[in-house]
Structures are given as C-alpha cells and as structure tokens.
Amino acid sequence: MILVTGGAGFIGSNFVLDWLAQSDEPVLNLDKLTYAGNRENLASVQAHAGHLFVQGDISDSALLDSLLAKHQPRAVVNFAAESHVDRSIHGPEDFIQTNIMGTFRLLEAVRAYWGGLTGEAKPAFRFLHVSTDEVYGSLSKNEPAFTESHPYEPNSPYSASKAASDHLVRAYHHTYGLPVLTTNCSNNYGPYHFPEKLIPLMIVNALAGKPLPVYGDGMQIRDWLYVKDHCSAIRAVLRGGRAGEVYNVGGWNEKPNLDIVHTICALLDQLRPKTSGKSYRDQITYVADRPGHDRRYAIDAGKIERELGWKPVETFETGIAKTVQWYLDNQDWVGHVQSGAYREWVQTNYAARGA
Ligand code: NAD
Ligand code: DAU
C-alpha cells in the first residue's frame, strides 16, 4: 500500500479518488483535518475496502511510527501542509509547525522505517514530497520559466516554509540515502478546491452576488494546471522518477488573474445567466494588494515530459469549463464548507482590503 498525507485536502483528495479509481493498491490516508481538510471530499470512497482514513498529524512521531510499522507502505506521498499564502501572512506559525517541523518529523519516521526494510523493498521505497513553484520566487515579464535548477527565492512565509521542507527532503537523500522525489507544481484548480483560493472564491462569490475581489491591478500571472493532471504527474513521478530528483509540474497556461476572473464570469453568464440580464463582471472590485505579492510564476515542465512522458491533458479552456460546472453541480458541498470559521477568515482577509 501507499501512505498519503493530507489526503482530505484539495489536491490530496483528488489524488486518493483517482488512485482508487485506477489501481487496486490500497491507500492509507493520514490527515489532521484542519479547516482545509474535508472528509466530504472522500464521501464516494468511504466504504471502499482500499481506503483507510486516519485522523492525525504528520508531527506526531509515535503515530507515524505505529502506522508505518503496521501497514508497511512501499511509498509515502506527502501532501500535508498549510497551503494558503494569505493565511501565512496573517499567521505564519502554523506554516512553520506543519510545513517545516511536520515534514521533519515525517522524514525522521520514514528514515527509521526505511532503514529497517530489507531486500528489494529498500531500494524500491519512495518518499514523494509535493511542493510548489512558489519556492523559486517571482519572475519578471520576459524571464524564462522556472526549471528545476532555478535558485530558491521564496517571498512569503508559506513559500519560505515549503522551501525549508524541500531542503530537508533533499538533505535526507544526500545524507542518509533516503529515496526521495520532489515535485514543484504550479497553481492547481478543479473539484473540491476550498473557496479561499482565487478560482473557487470567484465562482462562489459570483453566484452569491458578492464582490469579486481582485488584488492590486489583477495583472499578476500564474500558470494554471487542472488538478487531475497534477495527480497523473505525481503518479508518473512515483512510477518512474529517479530517486533524488526534482520534477517541475505545470500546465503551460500562463494567465493574468484578471483574465481568469473574466473567463469565470463569461462561463457563468452562459451557464447561469442573471435574471437582470447583467454580467457577473459587474461584481469585480479592485482591492488592496497582497503584501509582497509575487508578480509572475511560470513552470518549464520539459523535464517531466522528456523523462517520464507526462503532459497535461486539459487546456485551460476545458479545465475551467469543467470546474465551473462542478461548482454549479455541487452547491451542497459549497454550502457545507462555508462554516463560521470560513466566514471569519473572509472577514479577516477582506475587510481591511476594502472589499
Ligand atoms: P489544502 O490546504 O487544500 O490541503 C492540505 C491538507 O493537509 C488538508 O486536508 C489538511 O487537513 C492537511 N493537513 C494540514 N496540516 C496537517 C498536519 N500537520 N498533519 C496532517 N495533515 C495536515 O492544500 P492543497 O492545495 O491540496 O495542497 C496540497 C499540497 O500541494 C501542499 O503541500 C501544497 O503546498 C502543494 N501545492 C499546492 C498547489 C495548489 O495550487 N493548491 C500547487 C502546488 C503545490
Ligand atoms: O503556485 C502554486 C501555489 O498556488 C500553491 O503553492 C499554493 O498552495 C496555492 O494556494 C497557490 O498560491 P497563490 O497565492 O498563487 O493562489 P491564490 O489562489 O491564493 O491566488 C492566486 C492569485 O490570485 C494571486 O496572484 C492572488 C490573487 N487573488 C487571490 C485571492 C484569494 C486575488 O486577486 N483575489 C483573491 O481574493
């Protein structure tokens, strides 16, 4: 079996669902169920014999030791993290605890477990660390996209904590020989995306008749990847990636934020027209920028394509259409995630921005 951490979050739950749909190999899913973890994402596999869910923290060494000893996974895929840049600006401590200390504790537990493996199981074992393009910092308009050898220049507490975790993973390979793989991915979007991030927030706010808060001038560029394509990239790296290597994963889809918001509004105008006949675009509001806002990210995903034959299947146009439709079809899920804690976060993040 494989051990997946953070498998109740956005990308982790998509990964678990896809894995179980495509493989007979069981998944042990360890998730702390923070505000971002949601067992409803996994409702369709609740009774699946190949899915074992454990609520727990990757910083809990005793729990990790017992899970590894009992279930003897052949691989660990580490999604567990605090993942939202704006939250890291308001309160960095959880990011340091989970992304740095948590990854460290996980690496220590895995190192001890792996050290005890014998025969073929030892070289075949893999620790796959899921990371982000944000560790590379910000690109100017004409700079080439990030390759795997781009220097690390993290600019937010979130990206700094992910950079630290990447360095720990690298060091555990270099020093102890642990067979690690690291993936650095661009912005994901798709089903089960918690509506604190740009795309789901815009869809959810548009449908609720609320302002669509664009930070600064809205011309910051991100490289968007449909989440199912990210999941297939991780499977490809797990299957064929060379131990100790880093693979950048991206969608070859650089777009300014404002274009993203316009596309969402156009899709909603078509799929759920307002009775007033007006466009959702009228809800766009420019608000105060994110402090230290990275201007542009772009991933060169050439290495994973050359070495492992992986390419994204979705274009932005197909992926965003599927995503908007998913939110229209899953209004119950949207209602359930908008808890009191969610509303408090919206108040914290947007009130001071003038939204
Ligand atoms: P998410 O915030 O939606 O989910 C994170 C999950 O981790 C949640 O289920 C949460 O409960 C769990 N978790 C948090 N702290 C934990 C802990 N201490 N122990 C166990 N579980 C814990 O995040 P996501 O968007 O799904 O991102 C998953 C991973 O991918 C993260 O490592 C993130 O840095 C990385 N990543 C995300 C994106 C993106 O666009 N979302 C892009 C590139 C990389
Ligand atoms: O690049 C990969 C990263 O992508 C991941 O590592 C992170 O976990 C993930 O959250 C994401 O980070 P971003 O900061 O790029 O994503 P977010 O959705 O928060 O913001 C995307 C862009 O949209 C960014 O330029 C800020 C802007 N934005 C965001 C929100 C929430 C707005 O203009 N308005 C908003 O309300």
Coordinates of C-alpha atoms in Angstrom, one line a residue, residues 5-354:
T5 CA -0.7 12.5 4.0
G6 CA -3.1 15.4 3.6
G7 CA -5.4 13.3 1.5
A8 CA -8.6 15.1 2.7
G9 CA -7.4 18.4 1.2
F10 CA -8.0 19.7 -2.3
I11 CA -5.2 18.0 -4.2
G12 CA -4.8 15.1 -1.8
S13 CA -8.4 14.1 -2.1
N14 CA -8.4 14.3 -5.9
F15 CA -5.2 12.1 -5.8
V16 CA -6.8 9.5 -3.5
L17 CA -10.0 9.4 -5.6
D18 CA -8.0 9.0 -8.8
W19 CA -5.7 6.4 -7.3
L20 CA -8.5 4.2 -6.1
A21 CA -10.3 4.5 -9.5
Q22 CA -7.2 3.4 -11.3
S23 CA -5.4 0.9 -9.0
D24 CA -6.0 -2.0 -6.7
E25 CA -3.3 -0.9 -4.4
P26 CA -4.8 0.4 -1.1
V27 CA -4.2 3.9 0.3
L28 CA -3.7 4.8 4.0
N29 CA -4.8 8.4 4.2
L30 CA -3.4 10.4 7.2
D31 CA -4.9 13.9 7.6
K32 CA -5.2 16.2 10.6
L33 CA -8.5 17.6 9.3
T34 CA -7.6 21.3 9.7
Y35 CA -10.0 23.8 8.3
A36 CA -8.8 22.7 4.8
G37 CA -9.4 19.0 5.3
N38 CA -12.8 17.7 4.5
R39 CA -14.0 14.1 4.7
E40 CA -16.9 15.0 2.4
N41 CA -14.4 15.1 -0.4
L42 CA -13.9 11.4 0.1
A43 CA -17.6 10.5 0.6
S44 CA -17.5 8.3 -2.6
V45 CA -14.8 6.1 -1.2
Q46 CA -16.0 6.0 2.4
A47 CA -16.9 2.3 2.2
H48 CA -14.0 1.4 -0.3
A49 CA -12.0 -1.5 1.1
G50 CA -8.8 0.0 -0.3
H51 CA -9.2 3.3 1.6
L52 CA -8.2 3.6 5.2
F53 CA -8.6 7.0 6.8
V54 CA -6.7 8.0 9.9
Q55 CA -7.1 11.5 11.5
G56 CA -3.7 12.6 12.8
D57 CA -0.8 15.0 12.5
I58 CA 2.4 14.4 10.5
S59 CA 4.2 15.9 13.5
D60 CA 3.0 13.0 15.7
S61 CA 6.1 10.8 15.7
A62 CA 4.5 8.0 17.8
L63 CA 1.5 7.8 15.4
L64 CA 3.8 7.8 12.4
D65 CA 6.0 5.0 13.8
S66 CA 3.0 2.8 14.5
L67 CA 1.3 3.4 11.2
L68 CA 4.4 2.7 9.2
A69 CA 5.2 -0.5 11.3
K70 CA 1.6 -1.8 11.0
H71 CA 0.9 -1.0 7.3
Q72 CA 4.4 -1.3 5.7
P73 CA 3.8 1.1 2.8
R74 CA 6.0 0.9 -0.2
A75 CA 5.8 4.7 -0.7
V76 CA 4.8 7.9 1.1
V77 CA 3.2 10.8 -0.8
N78 CA 3.3 13.9 1.3
F79 CA 0.6 16.5 0.5
A80 CA 0.0 17.6 4.1
A81 CA 0.7 21.3 4.5
E82 CA -0.7 24.7 5.3
S83 CA -1.1 25.9 1.8
H84 CA -2.7 29.4 1.7
V85 CA -0.4 32.4 1.1
D86 CA -2.8 35.0 2.6
R87 CA -3.2 32.9 5.8
S88 CA 0.6 32.7 6.1
I89 CA 0.8 36.5 6.0
H90 CA -1.9 36.8 8.8
G91 CA -0.5 33.9 10.9
P92 CA 2.8 32.2 9.9
E93 CA 3.2 29.9 12.9
D94 CA 1.1 27.0 11.7
F95 CA 3.1 27.0 8.5
I96 CA 6.3 26.7 10.4
Q97 CA 4.9 23.9 12.5
T98 CA 3.4 21.8 9.8
N99 CA 5.4 22.5 6.7
I100 CA 8.8 22.5 8.4
M101 CA 8.5 20.6 11.7
G102 CA 5.9 18.3 10.3
T103 CA 7.9 17.4 7.3
F104 CA 11.0 16.9 9.5
R105 CA 9.1 14.5 11.8
L106 CA 7.7 12.6 8.8
L107 CA 11.1 12.3 7.3
E108 CA 12.6 11.0 10.6
A109 CA 9.8 8.4 11.0
V110 CA 10.2 7.3 7.3
R111 CA 14.0 7.2 7.6
A112 CA 13.7 4.8 10.6
Y113 CA 11.2 2.7 8.9
W114 CA 13.1 2.6 5.6
G115 CA 16.3 1.8 7.4
G116 CA 14.6 -1.4 8.7
L117 CA 13.5 -2.6 5.2
T118 CA 15.3 -5.5 3.7
G119 CA 15.9 -6.9 0.2
E120 CA 14.2 -5.4 -2.8
A121 CA 11.8 -3.4 -0.6
K122 CA 14.5 -1.0 0.5
P123 CA 15.7 0.4 -2.9
A124 CA 12.2 0.3 -4.3
F125 CA 10.8 2.5 -1.5
R126 CA 9.9 6.1 -2.4
F127 CA 9.2 9.3 -0.4
L128 CA 7.4 11.7 -2.7
H129 CA 7.3 15.3 -1.4
V130 CA 4.6 17.5 -3.1
S131 CA 5.9 21.1 -3.3
T132 CA 5.3 24.3 -5.2
D133 CA 6.7 26.7 -7.8
E134 CA 6.5 29.5 -5.2
V135 CA 9.8 28.4 -3.7
Y136 CA 11.5 29.8 -6.8
G137 CA 10.2 33.4 -6.2
S138 CA 8.8 35.8 -8.7
L139 CA 9.7 36.1 -12.4
S140 CA 9.8 39.4 -14.4
K141 CA 7.7 39.6 -17.6
N142 CA 10.3 38.2 -20.1
E143 CA 12.3 35.8 -17.9
P144 CA 12.3 32.2 -18.9
A145 CA 10.0 29.8 -16.9
F146 CA 11.3 28.1 -13.8
T147 CA 13.4 25.0 -14.4
E148 CA 14.4 22.5 -11.7
S149 CA 17.8 24.3 -11.3
H150 CA 16.3 27.8 -10.7
P151 CA 17.6 29.3 -7.5
Y152 CA 15.3 29.3 -4.5
E153 CA 14.0 32.8 -3.6
P154 CA 10.8 32.3 -1.5
N155 CA 8.9 35.5 -0.7
S156 CA 6.1 34.6 1.7
P157 CA 6.1 32.8 5.0
Y158 CA 4.2 30.0 3.1
S159 CA 6.8 29.6 0.3
A160 CA 9.7 30.0 2.8
S161 CA 8.3 27.1 4.8
K162 CA 7.8 25.0 1.7
A163 CA 11.4 25.8 0.6
A164 CA 12.6 24.7 4.0
S165 CA 10.8 21.4 3.7
D166 CA 12.2 20.9 0.2
H167 CA 15.7 21.4 1.5
L168 CA 15.1 18.9 4.3
V169 CA 13.9 16.3 1.8
R170 CA 16.9 16.9 -0.4
A171 CA 19.2 16.6 2.6
Y172 CA 17.7 13.3 3.7
H173 CA 18.6 11.9 0.3
H174 CA 22.1 13.4 0.2
T175 CA 23.0 12.4 3.8
Y176 CA 21.0 9.3 4.5
G177 CA 20.3 8.0 1.0
L178 CA 16.6 8.1 1.5
P179 CA 15.0 7.5 -1.9
V180 CA 13.1 10.8 -2.2
L181 CA 11.3 12.5 -5.1
T182 CA 10.2 16.2 -5.1
T183 CA 7.6 17.7 -7.4
N184 CA 7.3 21.5 -7.7
C185 CA 3.9 22.4 -9.2
S186 CA 2.1 25.5 -10.4
N187 CA -1.4 26.7 -9.4
N188 CA -4.0 23.9 -9.4
Y189 CA -7.7 24.3 -9.9
G190 CA -10.6 21.9 -10.1
P191 CA -13.2 20.0 -8.0
Y192 CA -13.0 20.2 -4.1
H193 CA -11.0 23.4 -4.2
F194 CA -11.6 25.3 -0.9
P195 CA -13.1 28.7 -1.7
E196 CA -10.4 30.8 -0.1
K197 CA -8.3 30.5 -3.3
L198 CA -8.8 32.6 -6.4
I199 CA -10.8 30.4 -8.7
P200 CA -13.3 28.8 -6.3
L201 CA -13.7 32.1 -4.4
M202 CA -14.6 33.9 -7.6
I203 CA -17.1 31.2 -8.6
V204 CA -18.7 31.1 -5.2
N205 CA -18.9 34.9 -4.7
A206 CA -20.2 35.4 -8.2
L207 CA -23.1 33.0 -7.6
A208 CA -23.8 34.6 -4.2
G209 CA -24.0 38.1 -5.7
K210 CA -20.9 39.2 -3.7
P211 CA -17.9 41.3 -4.8
L212 CA -15.2 39.6 -6.8
P213 CA -12.1 40.9 -5.0
V214 CA -9.1 41.4 -7.4
Y215 CA -5.9 42.2 -5.6
G216 CA -3.9 45.2 -6.9
D217 CA -4.1 45.6 -10.7
G218 CA -5.1 42.0 -11.3
M219 CA -2.2 41.6 -13.7
Q220 CA -0.2 39.0 -11.7
I221 CA 0.4 35.9 -13.7
R222 CA 0.0 32.3 -12.6
D223 CA 0.5 29.1 -14.5
W224 CA -2.7 27.0 -14.1
L225 CA -2.9 23.2 -14.0
Y226 CA -6.1 21.2 -13.8
V227 CA -5.8 19.1 -10.6
K228 CA -6.4 15.8 -12.3
D229 CA -3.3 16.5 -14.5
H230 CA -1.3 17.2 -11.3
C231 CA -2.5 13.8 -9.9
S232 CA -1.4 12.0 -13.1
A233 CA 2.0 13.8 -12.9
I234 CA 2.5 12.6 -9.3
R235 CA 1.6 9.0 -10.3
A236 CA 4.1 9.2 -13.2
V237 CA 6.9 10.5 -10.9
L238 CA 6.2 7.8 -8.3
R239 CA 6.3 5.2 -11.0
G240 CA 9.3 6.3 -13.0
G241 CA 11.1 9.2 -11.3
R242 CA 14.7 8.8 -10.4
A243 CA 15.4 8.9 -6.7
G244 CA 16.8 12.2 -5.5
E245 CA 15.4 14.1 -8.5
V246 CA 13.1 17.1 -8.7
Y247 CA 10.4 17.4 -11.3
N248 CA 8.6 20.6 -12.1
V249 CA 4.9 20.2 -13.0
G250 CA 2.9 22.9 -14.8
G251 CA 0.1 23.4 -17.3
W252 CA 1.9 25.7 -19.9
N253 CA -1.0 28.0 -19.1
E254 CA 0.2 31.4 -18.0
K255 CA -2.7 33.8 -17.4
P256 CA -3.1 37.1 -15.6
N257 CA -5.6 36.9 -12.7
L258 CA -8.0 39.3 -14.4
D259 CA -8.3 37.0 -17.5
I260 CA -9.2 34.2 -15.1
V261 CA -11.9 36.2 -13.5
H262 CA -13.3 37.4 -16.9
T263 CA -13.3 33.8 -18.1
I264 CA -15.3 32.6 -15.0
C265 CA -17.8 35.5 -15.4
A266 CA -18.3 34.6 -19.1
L267 CA -18.9 30.9 -18.3
L268 CA -21.4 31.8 -15.6
D269 CA -23.1 34.4 -17.9
Q270 CA -23.7 31.5 -20.3
L271 CA -24.4 28.7 -17.8
R272 CA -26.3 30.6 -15.1
P273 CA -27.4 33.9 -16.6
K274 CA -28.6 36.6 -14.2
T275 CA -32.3 37.4 -14.4
S276 CA -31.3 41.1 -14.6
G277 CA -29.5 40.3 -17.9
K278 CA -26.3 41.9 -16.5
S279 CA -22.9 40.2 -16.5
Y280 CA -21.2 38.8 -13.4
R281 CA -18.3 41.1 -14.5
D282 CA -20.1 43.9 -12.8
Q283 CA -19.3 42.4 -9.4
I284 CA -15.5 42.8 -10.0
T285 CA -14.0 45.0 -7.2
Y286 CA -10.3 46.1 -7.1
V287 CA -9.0 45.7 -3.5
A288 CA -5.7 46.3 -1.7
D289 CA -2.9 44.1 -2.9
R290 CA -1.3 41.2 -1.1
P291 CA 1.8 42.3 0.7
G292 CA 4.9 41.0 -1.1
H293 CA 2.7 39.8 -3.9
D294 CA 4.7 37.7 -6.4
R295 CA 4.2 39.1 -9.9
R296 CA 4.6 36.0 -12.1
Y297 CA 5.1 32.3 -11.9
A298 CA 5.8 30.0 -14.9
I299 CA 6.8 26.4 -15.0
D300 CA 9.0 24.8 -17.5
A301 CA 7.6 21.2 -17.4
G302 CA 10.1 20.0 -20.1
K303 CA 12.0 17.6 -17.8
I304 CA 8.9 15.5 -16.7
E305 CA 7.8 15.3 -20.3
R306 CA 11.2 14.2 -21.6
E307 CA 12.0 11.7 -18.9
L308 CA 8.5 10.4 -18.0
G309 CA 6.4 11.2 -21.0
W310 CA 4.0 13.3 -18.9
K311 CA 2.0 16.1 -20.4
P312 CA -1.2 17.8 -19.1
V313 CA -4.4 16.6 -20.8
E314 CA -6.6 19.6 -20.1
T315 CA -6.2 23.0 -21.7
F316 CA -7.2 26.0 -19.5
E317 CA -10.4 26.3 -21.5
T318 CA -11.5 22.7 -21.0
G319 CA -10.4 22.6 -17.4
I320 CA -12.1 25.8 -16.3
A321 CA -15.4 24.8 -18.0
K322 CA -15.4 21.5 -16.1
T323 CA -14.5 23.3 -12.8
V324 CA -17.3 25.9 -13.1
Q325 CA -19.8 23.2 -14.0
W326 CA -18.6 21.1 -10.9
Y327 CA -19.3 24.1 -8.6
L328 CA -22.7 24.6 -10.2
D329 CA -23.5 20.9 -9.7
N330 CA -22.1 20.7 -6.1
Q331 CA -23.8 23.6 -4.3
D332 CA -24.4 21.4 -1.2
W333 CA -20.6 20.9 -0.9
V334 CA -20.1 24.7 -1.3
G335 CA -22.7 25.3 1.4
H336 CA -21.1 22.9 3.9
V337 CA -17.6 24.4 3.6
Q338 CA -18.8 27.9 4.3
S339 CA -18.8 27.4 8.0
G340 CA -18.4 30.1 10.7
A341 CA -14.6 29.7 10.6
Y342 CA -14.7 30.3 6.8
R343 CA -16.8 33.4 7.2
E344 CA -14.4 34.6 9.9
W345 CA -11.5 34.2 7.5
V346 CA -13.3 36.1 4.8
Q347 CA -13.9 38.9 7.2
T348 CA -10.2 38.9 8.4
N349 CA -8.8 38.8 4.9
Y350 CA -11.1 41.2 3.0
A351 CA -12.5 43.7 5.5
A352 CA -9.1 45.6 5.7
R353 CA -8.7 45.4 1.9
G354 CA -11.9 47.5 1.4

